[in-house]
Short mmCIF file of C-alpha atoms in Angstrom, two decimals:
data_model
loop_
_atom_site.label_atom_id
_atom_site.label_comp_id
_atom_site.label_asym_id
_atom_site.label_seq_id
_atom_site.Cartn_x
_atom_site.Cartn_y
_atom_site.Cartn_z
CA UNK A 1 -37.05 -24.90 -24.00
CA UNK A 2 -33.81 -22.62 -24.23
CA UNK A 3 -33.57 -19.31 -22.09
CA UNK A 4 -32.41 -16.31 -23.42
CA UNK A 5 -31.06 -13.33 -21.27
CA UNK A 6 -32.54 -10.43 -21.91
CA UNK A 7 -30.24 -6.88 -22.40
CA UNK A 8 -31.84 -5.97 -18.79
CA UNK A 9 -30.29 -9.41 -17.09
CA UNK A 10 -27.50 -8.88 -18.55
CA UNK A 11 -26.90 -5.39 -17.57
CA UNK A 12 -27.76 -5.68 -13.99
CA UNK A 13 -25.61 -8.75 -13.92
CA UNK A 14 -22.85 -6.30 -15.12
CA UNK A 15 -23.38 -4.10 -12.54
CA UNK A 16 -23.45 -6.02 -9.58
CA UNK A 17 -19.83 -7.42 -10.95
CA UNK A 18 -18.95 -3.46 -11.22
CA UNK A 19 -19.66 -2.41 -7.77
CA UNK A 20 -18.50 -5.84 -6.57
CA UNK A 21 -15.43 -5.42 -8.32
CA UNK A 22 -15.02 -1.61 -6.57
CA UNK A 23 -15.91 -2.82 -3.30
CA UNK A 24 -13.22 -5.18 -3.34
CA UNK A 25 -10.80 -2.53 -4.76
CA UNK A 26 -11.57 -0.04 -1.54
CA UNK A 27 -10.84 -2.54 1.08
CA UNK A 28 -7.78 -3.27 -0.30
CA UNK A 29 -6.64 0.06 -0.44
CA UNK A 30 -7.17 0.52 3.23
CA UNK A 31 -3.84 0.94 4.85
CA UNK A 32 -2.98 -0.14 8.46
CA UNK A 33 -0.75 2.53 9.97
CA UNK A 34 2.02 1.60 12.93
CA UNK A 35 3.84 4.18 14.72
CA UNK A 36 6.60 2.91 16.31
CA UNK A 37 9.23 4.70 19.01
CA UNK A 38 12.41 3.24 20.31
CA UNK A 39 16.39 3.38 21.37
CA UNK A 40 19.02 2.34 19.41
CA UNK A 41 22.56 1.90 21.41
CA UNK A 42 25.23 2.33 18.83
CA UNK A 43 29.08 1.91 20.08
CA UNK A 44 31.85 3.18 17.39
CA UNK A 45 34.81 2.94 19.45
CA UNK A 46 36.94 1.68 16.67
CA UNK A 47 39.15 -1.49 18.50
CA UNK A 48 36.41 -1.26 21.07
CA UNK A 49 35.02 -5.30 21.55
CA UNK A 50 31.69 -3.80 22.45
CA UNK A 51 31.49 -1.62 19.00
CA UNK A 52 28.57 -2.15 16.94
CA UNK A 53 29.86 0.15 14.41
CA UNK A 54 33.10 -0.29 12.91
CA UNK A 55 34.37 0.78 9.40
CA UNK A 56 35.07 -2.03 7.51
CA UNK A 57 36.34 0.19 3.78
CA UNK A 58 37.23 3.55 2.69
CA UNK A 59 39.96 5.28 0.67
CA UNK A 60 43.43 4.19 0.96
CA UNK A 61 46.13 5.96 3.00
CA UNK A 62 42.71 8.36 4.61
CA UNK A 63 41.19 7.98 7.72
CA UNK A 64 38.35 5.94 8.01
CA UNK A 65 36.06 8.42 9.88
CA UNK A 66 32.44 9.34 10.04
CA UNK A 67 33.01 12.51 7.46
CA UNK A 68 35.81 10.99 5.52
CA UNK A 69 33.58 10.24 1.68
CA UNK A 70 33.74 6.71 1.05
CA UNK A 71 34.07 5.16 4.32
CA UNK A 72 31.53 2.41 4.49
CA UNK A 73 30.67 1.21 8.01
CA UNK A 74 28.32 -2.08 8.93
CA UNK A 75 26.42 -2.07 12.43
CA UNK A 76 24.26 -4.40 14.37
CA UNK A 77 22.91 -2.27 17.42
CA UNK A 78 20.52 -3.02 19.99
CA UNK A 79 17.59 -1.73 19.74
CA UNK A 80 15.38 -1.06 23.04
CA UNK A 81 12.00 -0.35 23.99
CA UNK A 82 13.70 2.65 26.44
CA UNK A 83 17.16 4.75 26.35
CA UNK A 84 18.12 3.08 28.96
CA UNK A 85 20.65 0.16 27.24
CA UNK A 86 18.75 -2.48 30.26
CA UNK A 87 15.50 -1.83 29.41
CA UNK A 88 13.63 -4.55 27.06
CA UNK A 89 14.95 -5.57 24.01
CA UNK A 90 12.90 -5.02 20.63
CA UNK A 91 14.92 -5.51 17.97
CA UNK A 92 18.28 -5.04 16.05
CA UNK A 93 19.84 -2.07 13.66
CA UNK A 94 21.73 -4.35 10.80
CA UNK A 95 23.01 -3.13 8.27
CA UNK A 96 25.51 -0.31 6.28
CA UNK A 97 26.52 3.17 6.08
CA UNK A 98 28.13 5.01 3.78
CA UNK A 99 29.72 8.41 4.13
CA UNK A 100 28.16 9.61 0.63
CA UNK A 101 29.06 13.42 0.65
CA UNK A 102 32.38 14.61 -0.40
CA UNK A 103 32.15 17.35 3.01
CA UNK A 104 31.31 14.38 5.08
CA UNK A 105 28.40 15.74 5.94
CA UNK A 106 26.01 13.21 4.61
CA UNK A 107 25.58 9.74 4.85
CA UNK A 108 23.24 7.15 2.69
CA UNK A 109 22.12 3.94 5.06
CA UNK A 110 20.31 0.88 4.04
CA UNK A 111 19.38 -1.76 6.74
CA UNK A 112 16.71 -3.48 8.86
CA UNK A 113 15.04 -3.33 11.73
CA UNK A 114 15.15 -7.04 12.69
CA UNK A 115 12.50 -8.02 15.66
CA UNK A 116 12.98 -10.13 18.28
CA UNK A 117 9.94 -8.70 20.55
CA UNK A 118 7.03 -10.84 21.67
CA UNK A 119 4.80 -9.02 19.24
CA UNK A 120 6.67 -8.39 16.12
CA UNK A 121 8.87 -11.04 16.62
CA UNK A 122 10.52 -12.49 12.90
CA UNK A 123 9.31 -9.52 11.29
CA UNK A 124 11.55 -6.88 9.97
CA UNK A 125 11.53 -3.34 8.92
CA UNK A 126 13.93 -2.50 5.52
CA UNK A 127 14.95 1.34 5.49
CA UNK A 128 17.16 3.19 3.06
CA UNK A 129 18.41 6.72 2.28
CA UNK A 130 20.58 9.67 2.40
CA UNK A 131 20.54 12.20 5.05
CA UNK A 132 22.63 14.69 7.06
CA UNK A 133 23.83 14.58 10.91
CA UNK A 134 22.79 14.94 13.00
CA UNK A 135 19.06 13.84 12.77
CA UNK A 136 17.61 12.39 9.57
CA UNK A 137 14.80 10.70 7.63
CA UNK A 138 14.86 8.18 5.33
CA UNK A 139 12.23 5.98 3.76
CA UNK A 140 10.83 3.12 4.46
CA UNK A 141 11.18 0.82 1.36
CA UNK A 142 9.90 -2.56 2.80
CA UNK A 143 9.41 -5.41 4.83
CA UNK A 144 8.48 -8.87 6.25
CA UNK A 145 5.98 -10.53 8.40
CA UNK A 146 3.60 -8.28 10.21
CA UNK A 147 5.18 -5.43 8.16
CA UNK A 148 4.71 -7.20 4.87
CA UNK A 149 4.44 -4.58 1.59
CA UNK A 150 5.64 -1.90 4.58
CA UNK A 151 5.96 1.68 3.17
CA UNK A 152 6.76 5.21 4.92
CA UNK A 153 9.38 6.50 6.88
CA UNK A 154 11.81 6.59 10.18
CA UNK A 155 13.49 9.95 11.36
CA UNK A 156 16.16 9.71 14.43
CA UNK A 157 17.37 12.07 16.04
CA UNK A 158 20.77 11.96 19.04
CA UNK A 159 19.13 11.54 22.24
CA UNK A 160 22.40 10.93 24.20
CA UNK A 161 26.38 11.20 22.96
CA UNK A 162 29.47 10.08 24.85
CA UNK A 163 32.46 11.68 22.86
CA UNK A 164 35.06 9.66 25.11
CA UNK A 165 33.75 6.74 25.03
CA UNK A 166 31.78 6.85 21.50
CA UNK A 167 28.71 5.54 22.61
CA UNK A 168 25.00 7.17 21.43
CA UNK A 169 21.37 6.70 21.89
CA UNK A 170 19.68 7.37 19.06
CA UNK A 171 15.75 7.53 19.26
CA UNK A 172 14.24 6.23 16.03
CA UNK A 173 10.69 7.16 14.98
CA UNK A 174 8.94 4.93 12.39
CA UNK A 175 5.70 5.51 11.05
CA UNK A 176 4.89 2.67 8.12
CA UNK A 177 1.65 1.71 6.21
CA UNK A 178 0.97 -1.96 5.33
CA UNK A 179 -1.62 -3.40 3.40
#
């Protein structure tokens, strides 16, 4: 004997792959949300062994200076849980600037937060954008690992500045959503 569904079956089958469907849809649009707070130790004493800034291009016969357009810089600072440069080590700054504003007064900077902590460790943190000295935002365009499909954003702002000897702490703020 053959069973036929009835338009009643049917429709409550329907439904319970509707609201199934929705539930499913809600949880994964429920974002995790890190805040993160830390140091990075930048040195840009050009010729300086210790520098963790240094220009590597700009325009020919110009200096190649913070607020000279075009000069393109790479870094790899440290990046620590404190300002102090010997407290604990979270991570590394790598990656480029770019002096993007013909007064100098802007910059655009793509890199990556690259953990080497105990709890993030592996994962990394991509940022990009252009902002103005001497604190800035910039967005948060990815990541990896525990920051996977990472979106948001990072301000700094100079916490410490050695003219003479070209070393800064910068504190970077990072608030990022992942899925």
């Amino acid at each position: 004997m053959a069973t036929s569904f009835s338009p009643k079956i049917l429709t409550n089958i329907f439904l319970v792959l509707v609201v199934t469907a929705a539930m499913y849809a809600a949880k994964a649009t429920e974002l995790k949300e890190t805040k993160l707070s830390f140091y990075m130790h930048d040195i840009s004493a050009f010729g300086d062994p210790k520098a963790t800034t240094i220009p590597v291009a700009g325009i020919a016969g110009k200096a190649w200076t913070f607020t000279q357009f075009g000069t393109v810089y790479v870094v790899d600072d440290n990046i620590t849980k404190t300002p102090d440069p010997k407290s604990p080590k979270v991570a590394q700054f790598q990656g480029l600037y770019v002096t993007a504003a013909l007064d100098g007064l802007r910059y655009f900077a793509t890199a990556s937060i690259v953990f080497t902590n105990k709890e993030y460790n592996g994962s990394t943190i991509q940022i990009q954008g252009t902002d103005k000295y001497p604190a800035t935002e910039v967005a948060v365009v990815g990541g990896t690992g525990e920051f996977r499909f990472a979106r948001g954003y990072a301000t700094s702002k100079i916490y410490f500045w050695d003219v003479v000897t070209q070393h800064s702490v910068v504190q970077l703020n990072v608030t990022v959503q992942t899925s």
